[in-house]
Amino acid sequence: MPPLLRRALLRSFSVILLALPLVAVAQSSAEPVSPLADTPVGFASVNALGQNGTTGGAAGPTVTVTNATDLAYYAGRNTPYTIQVTGRITFDDMITVVANKTIVGVGAAEISGGGLQMGSTTRPGNNVIVRNIRFTGASDDSISVTNSAHHVWIDHNDFSGGYDGLLDIKRASDYVTVSWNHFHGHSKASLVGHSDTYTQDAGHLRVTYHHNFFDGTEQRHPRVRFGDPVHVFNNYYRNNGLYGVASTMDAGVLVEGNYFENVAHPSYVGYDESGPGRLVARNNVFVNSGVPETAGTVTEPRTFYAYTVDAPSSVPSIVRAGAGVGKITATLAANAVDGFASVNALGQNGTTGGVGGPVVTATTTDQLLEYIDTVGPMVIQVSGRIAITSKQGVRPNKTIVGIGTSAEITGGGLDFYRSYNVIVRNIRFSGAEDDAVNVGQNSHHIWIDHNEFVAPVDGAVDIVRGAEYVTVSWNHFRGTDKSMLIGHSDGNASQDTGHLKVTIHHNFFDGSVQRHPRVRFGEPVHVYNNYFRANSLYAVASTMNAGVLVEGNYFENVPFPCYSASGYADSGPGRLVQRNNVFTSSGGCEVSGSVTEPRTYYQYTVDNPASVPAAVRAGVGIGRI
């Protein structure tokens, strides 16, 4: 039967066959798809072409950009970066994104007037993640995945306006996932396959679309040439004027578990001047819509990856609640300060470090010492192993971040004296002749995150002499003796009382001996979701009337998890509240009195303590951000 006649007959029966579900999908052992997942589902998760899934810029430092010049600079560098976009960035044409990048919006992030192109003919755009950004009014495409780019994850964005396509995937690109995006206010949503004559696309263009909201867009949801399989599941189609999905030029498309509402033509096999493709439809819901055109067979996506299909009747509510920008704040918290360092106080709005200043790279001792002593904001990237002596002072408004997994400061440490608004991340501190990091003398708003501490002579991290609004998170304390001291001495009450507000979360105290932390005078000190393993003297000690909340932690082979009522050594008793902790082959937690609730200052969520060992082992230390 000629395609035009077949379409006419299908349209004539569309009123009769509204809301007709098709065959149920086979069961999968995969977990249900979460809108907050921090890793992709579908083709971007597949190990192929020398790439183990899609990790983006995880191996590199995190930078924040507020303008097109900086965005283009970091997107085009040949090293991994997590690029945080803040505010509205306007430019024309396309910015090229090369391999190993995460581009993620923080807050109300928007790219207007231009778009992002994954790779060029000479510089590949592999292993790229784009999340949580509003794209508006692009002069060409909002995102173009092209030139054999592979392992690309486009997630939780908002696409509208523009000149051509909102999202095109073409020119032999492969292993792409498009998830939880909101497409609206435009005709052409998403194209897969460059043209009818670009036969180089055959054997590539493996793409997964799931949980997207195609909201009043006219066509291309997607339109596919040559790709097989293209997997379209659990998307919400509403008021799509021309059609939902088109499979052409021998493409193979599986359409399953979707919800079509007010869509006269849910799918076409062949479209416009493009020859027919293959399309299998199963377990979809059609409300006030036509019936899909189908033809042939399609390679099963489960050949490549496991997945679970949500009940299609629940798709509208799930997708409306989860798709678009502003939905992955919890996921972004790993790259945004939390706890006391996030609190607006003492004239400081949280902890932002060197944002707004120049970005420099230190590879020598002289460079590092010069940069940390510079007045004004600065992002200081540490590359390789740098030896220093003693404790070196760090001026306010600095971000000190290691590049990759080999950034190390050895022999000495960093000292904060009346300093503030400083971030230290992704650095190995080894063999410090005194403290590795000393936060002292009324310093405030300091974030110490994703570092590794090995064998300092004294403390790994000391927070003393009236310092406050400090967060210590996701660090690996490996075999240290004195891990963390809070409060200078028993005789320093006049300076430390009323200060020393510290959050300690998701750290791995791994065979370290004591002080995890030892606290004098500070209140509240909030110790949550840390993994304590084989700490031979003790884990936490609250002394000298300190107030410490210990919650949601996992203690393993720790004979003395907590001291408080009895004090410790020569220090008098403190106050300590413990709740919802797990003790495995460990003693009990000594408690005493009451403690000011951290929620007086900030909001937080406590992970299930049973999951803490796995979460912390997977996330702590260097090379994770």
XYZ file of C-alpha atoms in Angstrom:
625
model
C 0.000 0.000 0.000
C 1.456 3.418 -0.892
C 2.585 5.415 2.181
C 0.223 8.336 1.493
C -2.808 6.030 1.233
C -1.756 4.175 4.364
C -1.495 7.469 6.275
C -4.915 8.580 5.062
C -6.499 5.368 6.279
C -4.750 5.609 9.628
C -5.964 9.187 10.093
C -9.539 8.197 9.283
C -9.502 5.663 12.126
C -7.769 7.942 14.637
C -10.995 9.038 16.358
C -12.012 5.401 16.925
C -8.640 4.303 18.247
C -7.905 7.031 20.791
C -5.978 6.111 23.941
C -5.193 2.616 22.669
C -2.247 1.068 24.568
C -0.085 -1.463 22.732
C 1.823 -4.530 23.886
C 3.334 -4.452 27.377
C 7.099 -4.213 27.623
C 9.258 -7.003 28.992
C 10.467 -6.671 32.567
C 13.952 -5.375 33.382
C 16.126 -5.770 36.446
C 17.253 -2.141 36.242
C 16.204 0.345 38.904
C 13.445 2.862 38.085
C 14.771 5.999 36.437
C 15.190 8.825 38.956
C 14.968 12.465 37.886
C 17.786 13.205 40.360
C 20.172 10.556 39.015
C 23.697 11.891 38.642
C 24.644 9.392 35.941
C 22.959 8.812 32.592
C 20.591 6.022 31.640
C 20.691 4.725 28.096
C 23.333 4.962 25.418
C 25.462 7.581 27.190
C 26.023 4.988 29.950
C 27.427 2.308 27.625
C 31.114 1.382 27.663
C 32.198 1.721 24.032
C 34.698 3.405 21.717
C 37.262 3.485 24.533
C 34.961 5.442 26.846
C 33.523 3.975 30.053
C 30.166 5.684 30.161
C 29.888 9.457 30.263
C 31.677 11.291 33.080
C 32.138 14.741 31.559
C 34.642 16.946 33.346
C 34.745 14.914 36.561
C 38.519 14.421 36.355
C 39.240 18.156 36.237
C 38.682 21.259 38.353
C 35.450 23.184 38.722
C 35.234 26.741 37.396
C 32.382 29.231 37.286
C 31.650 31.388 34.234
C 29.396 34.413 33.849
C 30.223 35.499 30.272
C 30.679 34.072 26.781
C 34.432 34.665 26.691
C 35.096 32.493 29.724
C 32.577 29.876 28.613
C 34.279 29.544 25.214
C 37.718 29.461 26.835
C 37.013 26.593 29.229
C 34.760 24.691 26.813
C 37.553 24.753 24.244
C 40.433 23.668 26.471
C 41.934 20.236 25.925
C 41.685 19.244 29.600
C 38.669 18.175 31.704
C 36.566 20.869 33.367
C 33.304 21.158 35.225
C 32.029 24.523 34.015
C 29.345 26.070 36.197
C 27.238 28.626 34.326
C 25.612 31.376 36.359
C 23.240 34.068 35.144
C 22.400 34.867 31.527
C 25.129 34.540 28.896
C 24.372 36.034 25.470
C 26.349 35.476 22.276
C 25.868 34.731 18.562
C 26.759 31.599 16.601
C 28.102 28.433 18.283
C 30.678 27.783 21.006
C 32.718 24.627 20.402
C 32.841 22.181 23.316
C 35.727 19.717 23.206
C 36.154 16.437 25.064
C 35.698 15.846 28.792
C 33.497 18.718 29.880
C 30.547 19.120 32.205
C 28.596 22.326 31.581
C 26.036 22.770 34.317
C 23.817 25.666 35.287
C 23.853 26.947 38.855
C 20.673 28.754 39.809
C 18.924 30.541 36.927
C 21.488 29.817 34.208
C 20.671 30.754 30.603
C 22.418 30.707 27.217
C 20.737 33.079 24.777
C 21.305 33.905 21.121
C 23.875 31.194 20.460
C 24.398 27.506 21.080
C 26.864 24.765 21.988
C 28.478 22.486 19.403
C 30.021 19.243 20.597
C 33.331 19.010 18.776
C 34.683 20.189 15.457
C 36.195 18.391 12.470
C 39.612 18.432 14.162
C 38.777 18.443 17.909
C 36.401 15.752 19.176
C 33.469 16.554 21.467
C 33.399 13.236 23.312
C 32.400 12.677 26.940
C 30.376 15.858 27.424
C 27.537 16.574 29.858
C 25.164 19.555 29.603
C 22.660 20.039 32.450
C 20.334 22.545 34.060
C 20.598 25.358 31.474
C 17.848 27.338 29.727
C 18.572 27.773 25.995
C 16.653 30.558 24.242
C 16.636 32.241 20.848
C 19.618 30.494 19.256
C 20.744 31.904 15.903
C 21.149 28.314 14.617
C 20.873 25.206 16.851
C 20.757 25.413 20.634
C 22.883 22.246 20.861
C 24.533 20.415 17.980
C 26.112 17.023 18.667
C 28.168 16.495 15.551
C 31.430 15.428 13.896
C 31.532 11.920 15.409
C 31.057 13.141 18.980
C 30.183 10.274 21.293
C 29.126 9.777 24.900
C 27.119 12.953 25.323
C 24.465 13.456 28.004
C 21.922 16.281 27.580
C 19.870 16.417 30.771
C 17.411 18.683 32.624
C 17.609 21.619 30.244
C 14.941 23.968 28.878
C 14.883 24.611 25.110
C 12.787 27.278 23.387
C 12.884 29.710 20.462
C 15.759 29.603 18.037
C 16.235 29.554 14.305
C 16.768 25.904 13.347
C 16.704 22.849 15.611
C 16.699 22.955 19.373
C 18.871 19.832 19.565
C 20.514 18.116 16.555
C 22.503 14.860 16.690
C 24.251 14.091 13.413
C 27.378 13.364 11.351
C 28.195 9.933 12.812
C 27.756 10.942 16.446
C 26.969 8.080 18.804
C 26.103 6.952 22.365
C 23.959 9.926 23.338
C 21.286 10.257 26.037
C 18.696 13.057 26.008
C 16.762 13.032 29.292
C 14.427 15.145 31.415
C 14.475 18.163 29.083
C 11.585 20.576 28.389
C 11.149 21.483 24.714
C 8.621 24.245 24.014
C 7.955 27.403 22.011
C 9.527 26.186 18.753
C 8.764 24.009 15.723
C 11.787 21.689 15.279
C 12.668 19.944 18.514
C 15.339 17.314 17.805
C 16.886 15.865 14.642
C 18.896 12.637 14.464
C 20.810 12.237 11.178
C 22.220 15.016 9.037
C 20.465 14.502 5.678
C 19.084 11.836 3.334
C 22.393 11.779 1.451
C 24.737 11.650 4.440
C 25.040 7.875 4.497
C 28.054 8.042 6.821
C 25.489 8.193 9.622
C 24.567 4.540 9.076
C 25.956 2.356 11.861
C 26.053 5.285 14.299
C 23.478 7.589 15.919
C 22.627 5.334 18.860
C 20.521 7.680 20.976
C 18.212 7.343 23.995
C 15.397 9.836 24.639
C 13.645 9.418 27.967
C 11.428 11.519 30.253
C 11.465 14.591 28.030
C 8.495 16.967 27.767
C 7.708 17.845 24.136
C 5.321 20.644 24.989
C 3.533 22.186 21.992
C 6.530 21.740 19.690
C 5.514 20.898 16.129
C 7.856 18.169 14.888
C 11.089 16.157 15.269
C 10.627 14.430 18.623
C 12.862 13.086 17.122
C 13.044 12.825 13.326
C 15.553 10.071 12.633
C 17.652 9.046 9.639
C 19.894 5.947 9.605
C 20.288 5.549 13.397
C 19.586 2.102 14.928
C 18.504 1.739 17.579
C 17.090 5.060 18.644
C 15.208 4.427 21.880
C 12.316 6.733 22.768
C 10.742 5.864 26.124
C 8.648 7.515 28.827
C 8.423 10.888 27.095
C 5.393 13.164 27.366
C 4.034 14.456 24.024
C 1.435 17.213 24.237
C -0.137 19.263 21.423
C 2.466 18.409 18.789
C 0.942 19.858 15.635
C 2.729 17.963 12.842
C 3.856 14.671 14.406
C 5.617 12.996 17.290
C 8.337 10.639 16.011
C 9.479 10.032 12.421
C 11.681 7.103 11.416
C 13.162 7.519 7.939
C 16.008 6.316 5.710
C 16.065 2.796 7.235
C 16.486 4.097 10.780
C 15.378 1.755 13.581
C 13.317 3.440 16.321
C 11.698 1.858 19.394
C 8.864 3.985 20.823
C 7.698 2.617 24.193
C 5.992 3.695 27.345
C 5.293 7.225 26.106
C 2.175 9.337 26.627
C 0.716 11.131 23.582
C -1.903 13.789 24.272
C -3.584 15.740 21.434
C -1.106 14.396 18.878
C -2.836 13.551 15.605
C 0.178 11.676 14.202
C 2.210 10.017 16.973
C 4.668 8.450 14.513
C 5.491 8.299 10.831
C 7.472 5.726 8.874
C 8.996 7.865 6.164
C 8.380 11.613 6.150
C 8.447 14.429 3.602
C 11.092 13.483 0.986
C 12.840 10.973 3.248
C 12.316 7.278 2.576
C 10.811 4.875 5.108
C 12.490 3.702 8.257
C 11.600 1.003 10.769
C 9.595 1.696 13.919
C 8.256 -0.518 16.698
C 5.694 0.911 19.157
C 4.776 -0.805 22.424
C 3.060 0.052 25.677
C 2.254 3.676 24.753
C -0.833 5.659 25.753
C -2.734 7.789 23.205
C -5.200 10.361 24.525
C -7.170 12.309 21.920
C -4.491 11.227 19.471
C -4.068 9.133 16.355
C -2.387 5.759 16.070
C 1.281 5.264 15.275
C 2.644 4.141 11.941
C 4.903 1.127 12.474
C 7.026 -1.031 10.212
C 9.689 -3.711 10.464
C 11.867 -4.640 13.423
C 14.382 -2.719 15.533
C 17.468 -3.769 17.464
C 16.537 -4.094 21.148
C 18.141 -1.395 23.341
C 18.629 -4.086 26.003
C 21.326 -5.431 23.709
C 23.289 -2.430 24.992
C 21.908 -1.454 28.429
C 19.330 -2.285 31.099
C 16.436 0.048 31.826
C 13.023 0.165 33.465
C 9.939 1.677 31.834
C 7.585 3.656 34.071
C 3.880 2.975 33.631
C 2.963 5.205 30.659
C -0.191 6.439 32.395
C 2.029 8.056 35.063
C 4.339 9.756 32.576
C 2.609 13.187 32.459
C 2.859 13.711 36.208
C 6.380 12.277 36.464
C 7.724 14.317 33.562
C 6.022 17.584 34.494
C 7.446 17.260 38.006
C 10.956 16.246 36.954
C 11.813 17.750 33.566
C 13.551 21.044 32.862
C 15.773 23.365 34.862
C 15.818 23.823 38.610
C 15.126 20.165 39.348
C 18.609 18.841 40.131
C 19.677 21.184 42.941
C 20.363 18.203 45.196
C 22.693 16.695 42.631
C 24.575 19.935 42.231
C 25.229 20.192 45.930
C 28.429 18.169 45.412
C 29.811 21.179 43.557
C 28.227 23.836 45.750
C 29.148 24.595 49.322
C 26.780 23.486 52.064
C 26.757 23.442 55.857
C 28.148 26.357 57.855
C 30.317 27.614 54.984
C 27.098 28.293 53.054
C 25.561 30.522 55.728
C 25.189 34.260 55.156
C 26.955 35.849 58.123
C 29.709 38.280 59.090
C 29.132 40.255 55.885
C 29.795 37.228 53.695
C 27.090 35.605 51.524
C 28.186 32.017 51.739
C 31.578 30.908 50.451
C 32.399 31.648 46.800
C 36.206 31.629 46.883
C 37.977 33.265 43.976
C 34.974 33.594 41.667
C 35.216 36.811 39.672
C 39.000 36.877 39.707
C 41.564 35.598 37.213
C 42.291 31.891 36.814
C 45.967 30.994 37.174
C 47.886 27.718 37.314
C 50.644 27.021 39.818
C 53.208 24.372 38.938
C 56.075 25.605 41.145
C 56.557 26.597 44.771
C 57.221 30.231 43.893
C 54.051 30.477 41.824
C 51.854 28.961 44.526
C 53.256 31.213 47.251
C 52.867 34.299 45.072
C 49.260 33.516 44.167
C 48.005 32.702 47.670
C 49.567 35.974 48.889
C 47.911 38.095 46.164
C 45.280 40.616 47.231
C 41.875 40.112 45.599
C 39.889 37.166 44.228
C 41.730 34.473 42.313
C 41.162 30.871 41.239
C 44.475 29.067 41.722
C 44.794 25.733 39.911
C 47.453 23.469 41.372
C 49.135 21.178 38.861
C 51.511 18.409 39.898
C 53.509 18.129 43.121
C 54.546 21.330 44.890
C 56.823 21.308 47.938
C 56.544 24.060 50.543
C 57.846 24.532 54.066
C 56.069 25.479 57.263
C 52.544 26.946 57.121
C 51.998 29.500 54.348
C 49.379 32.240 54.677
C 46.381 32.409 52.314
C 44.707 35.767 51.725
C 40.905 36.131 51.431
C 38.791 35.343 48.349
C 40.741 32.439 46.921
C 39.861 29.102 45.354
C 42.764 26.651 45.493
C 41.865 23.610 43.407
C 43.910 20.707 42.124
C 43.861 19.700 38.459
C 43.244 16.021 37.806
C 44.444 13.416 40.306
C 48.090 14.393 40.789
C 47.868 17.780 42.509
C 49.831 17.609 45.760
C 51.158 20.007 48.384
C 53.892 18.354 50.386
C 56.150 19.292 53.314
C 54.155 22.288 54.514
C 50.593 23.499 54.875
C 48.113 26.319 54.322
C 47.453 28.840 57.081
C 44.404 31.119 57.427
C 44.998 34.144 59.687
C 42.067 36.584 59.688
C 41.257 35.225 56.240
C 37.829 34.523 54.798
C 35.968 33.206 51.744
C 38.479 30.529 50.762
C 37.881 27.166 49.056
C 40.422 24.318 49.048
C 39.569 21.301 46.876
C 41.025 18.253 45.131
C 44.537 18.399 46.600
C 46.633 15.728 48.321
C 48.381 17.094 51.418
C 51.313 14.908 52.437
C 54.044 15.061 55.068
C 53.230 18.490 56.499
C 55.852 19.401 59.100
C 53.087 20.951 61.264
C 49.403 21.222 60.267
C 48.294 20.543 56.685
C 45.477 23.124 56.927
C 45.179 25.549 59.828
C 42.026 27.692 59.989
C 42.780 30.193 62.722
C 42.567 33.695 64.187
C 38.930 34.606 63.451
C 38.977 33.288 59.879
C 35.540 32.470 58.497
C 33.714 31.010 55.515
C 36.234 28.327 54.605
C 35.311 25.229 52.568
C 37.708 22.244 52.650
C 36.393 19.655 50.222
C 37.487 16.499 48.345
C 41.076 16.523 49.564
C 43.342 13.756 50.851
C 45.410 14.102 54.008
C 48.397 11.846 54.607
C 50.876 11.830 57.531
C 51.101 15.396 58.851
C 53.349 15.785 61.869
C 50.551 17.514 63.801
C 46.936 17.983 62.699
C 45.510 17.342 59.258
C 42.928 20.138 59.717
C 42.856 22.459 62.735
C 40.059 25.017 63.251
C 41.002 27.250 66.145
C 41.190 30.733 67.702
C 37.691 32.018 67.004
C 37.358 30.676 63.454
C 33.843 29.813 62.274
C 31.460 29.095 59.390
C 33.606 26.239 58.124
C 32.585 23.135 56.145
C 34.842 20.072 55.886
C 33.365 17.619 53.355
C 34.241 14.553 51.275
C 37.873 14.385 52.423
C 39.942 11.234 52.898
C 41.968 11.189 56.110
C 44.262 8.248 55.460
C 46.216 6.851 58.382
C 46.588 10.206 60.083
C 47.126 10.452 63.832
C 45.441 13.752 64.749
C 42.820 14.297 62.071
C 40.911 17.387 63.155
C 41.071 19.707 66.151
C 38.367 22.311 66.840
C 39.284 24.748 69.609
C 42.835 25.832 70.413
C 43.258 24.803 74.062
C 41.421 24.435 77.349
C 42.589 27.927 78.273
C 41.289 29.667 75.131
C 37.634 29.983 76.176
C 37.483 33.763 75.776
C 38.363 33.607 72.090
C 36.657 30.355 71.045
C 33.360 30.470 72.956
C 30.498 31.550 70.693
C 32.488 30.696 67.556
C 33.812 27.456 65.984
C 30.613 26.701 64.034
C 31.710 23.802 61.824
C 30.038 21.203 59.591
C 31.849 17.892 58.991
C 30.135 15.563 56.504
C 30.874 12.647 54.177
C 34.518 12.341 55.191
C 36.375 9.022 55.386
C 38.364 8.718 58.615
C 40.269 5.694 57.400
C 42.434 4.086 60.069
C 43.135 7.515 61.542
C 43.761 7.429 65.275
C 41.951 10.343 66.969
C 40.304 13.785 66.634
C 37.464 13.216 64.166
C 37.062 15.860 65.577
C 38.143 16.735 69.096
C 36.120 19.828 70.043
C 36.473 22.524 72.684
C 33.917 25.319 73.181
C 32.419 25.236 69.640
C 28.626 25.021 69.164
C 27.104 23.611 67.138
C 29.643 21.334 65.539
C 27.685 19.119 63.160
C 29.158 15.704 62.347
C 26.997 13.759 59.900
C 27.230 10.986 57.299
C 30.931 10.333 57.876
C 32.526 6.895 57.660
C 34.695 6.045 60.677
C 36.784 2.899 60.235
C 39.328 1.383 62.652
C 39.951 4.551 64.670
C 42.005 3.110 67.504
C 41.750 5.827 70.211
C 38.347 7.372 69.511
C 36.234 9.029 66.870
C 34.575 12.182 68.272
C 35.276 13.979 71.539
C 33.181 16.878 72.841
C 34.950 18.722 75.676
C 34.990 22.053 77.512
C 31.225 22.580 77.153
C 31.280 22.201 73.365
C 27.999 21.245 71.689
C 28.344 18.477 69.072
C 25.608 16.729 67.066
C 26.669 13.312 65.725
C 24.098 11.884 63.295
C 23.790 9.444 60.438
C 27.395 8.267 60.643
C 28.770 4.755 60.234
C 31.264 3.525 62.853
C 33.141 0.310 62.037
C 35.682 -1.246 64.405
C 35.807 1.900 66.553
C 36.101 0.973 70.253
C 35.165 4.484 71.490
C 32.918 6.296 68.997
C 32.173 9.298 71.259
C 33.396 10.951 74.426
C 31.466 13.787 76.091
C 30.251 13.461 79.700
C 33.650 12.239 80.851
C 35.590 14.786 78.789
C 38.848 13.602 77.271
C 42.422 13.624 78.549
C 42.785 16.829 80.618
C 39.761 18.543 79.021
C 36.489 18.838 80.924
C 33.158 17.431 79.704
C 31.218 18.673 76.717
C 27.721 18.122 75.385
C 26.976 15.593 72.647
C 23.764 14.334 71.038
C 23.856 11.233 68.855
C 21.034 10.061 66.583
C 20.557 7.583 63.768
C 24.136 6.278 63.697
C 25.267 2.736 62.871
C 27.808 0.991 65.114
C 29.406 -2.145 63.649
C 31.917 -4.001 65.860
C 32.161 -0.755 67.830
C 31.470 0.567 71.283
C 28.691 2.904 72.323
C 28.488 6.660 71.945
C 28.766 8.617 75.191
C 26.148 11.388 75.236
C 25.476 14.352 77.478
C 23.164 17.371 77.514
C 21.598 19.135 74.524
C 23.014 20.887 71.462
C 21.817 23.774 69.291
C 20.217 22.347 66.155
C 22.210 23.002 62.930
C 18.883 23.658 61.179
C 18.831 26.908 63.119
C 21.444 27.947 60.549
C 20.998 25.813 57.391
C 18.971 23.047 55.790
C 20.440 19.625 55.084
C 19.455 16.043 54.292
C 20.948 13.024 56.064
C 21.665 9.952 53.933
C 20.668 6.547 55.257
C 23.634 5.686 57.508
C 23.672 2.090 56.236
C 24.615 3.446 52.796
C 27.384 5.724 54.088
C 30.382 3.359 53.603
C 29.590 2.790 49.925
C 28.711 6.437 49.242
C 31.758 7.806 51.009
C 34.235 5.337 49.529
C 32.914 6.168 46.063
C 32.933 9.931 46.535
C 35.721 11.058 48.824
C 39.173 12.313 48.090
C 40.817 13.645 44.980
C 39.819 13.008 41.394
C 36.082 13.060 42.165
C 35.156 16.600 41.154
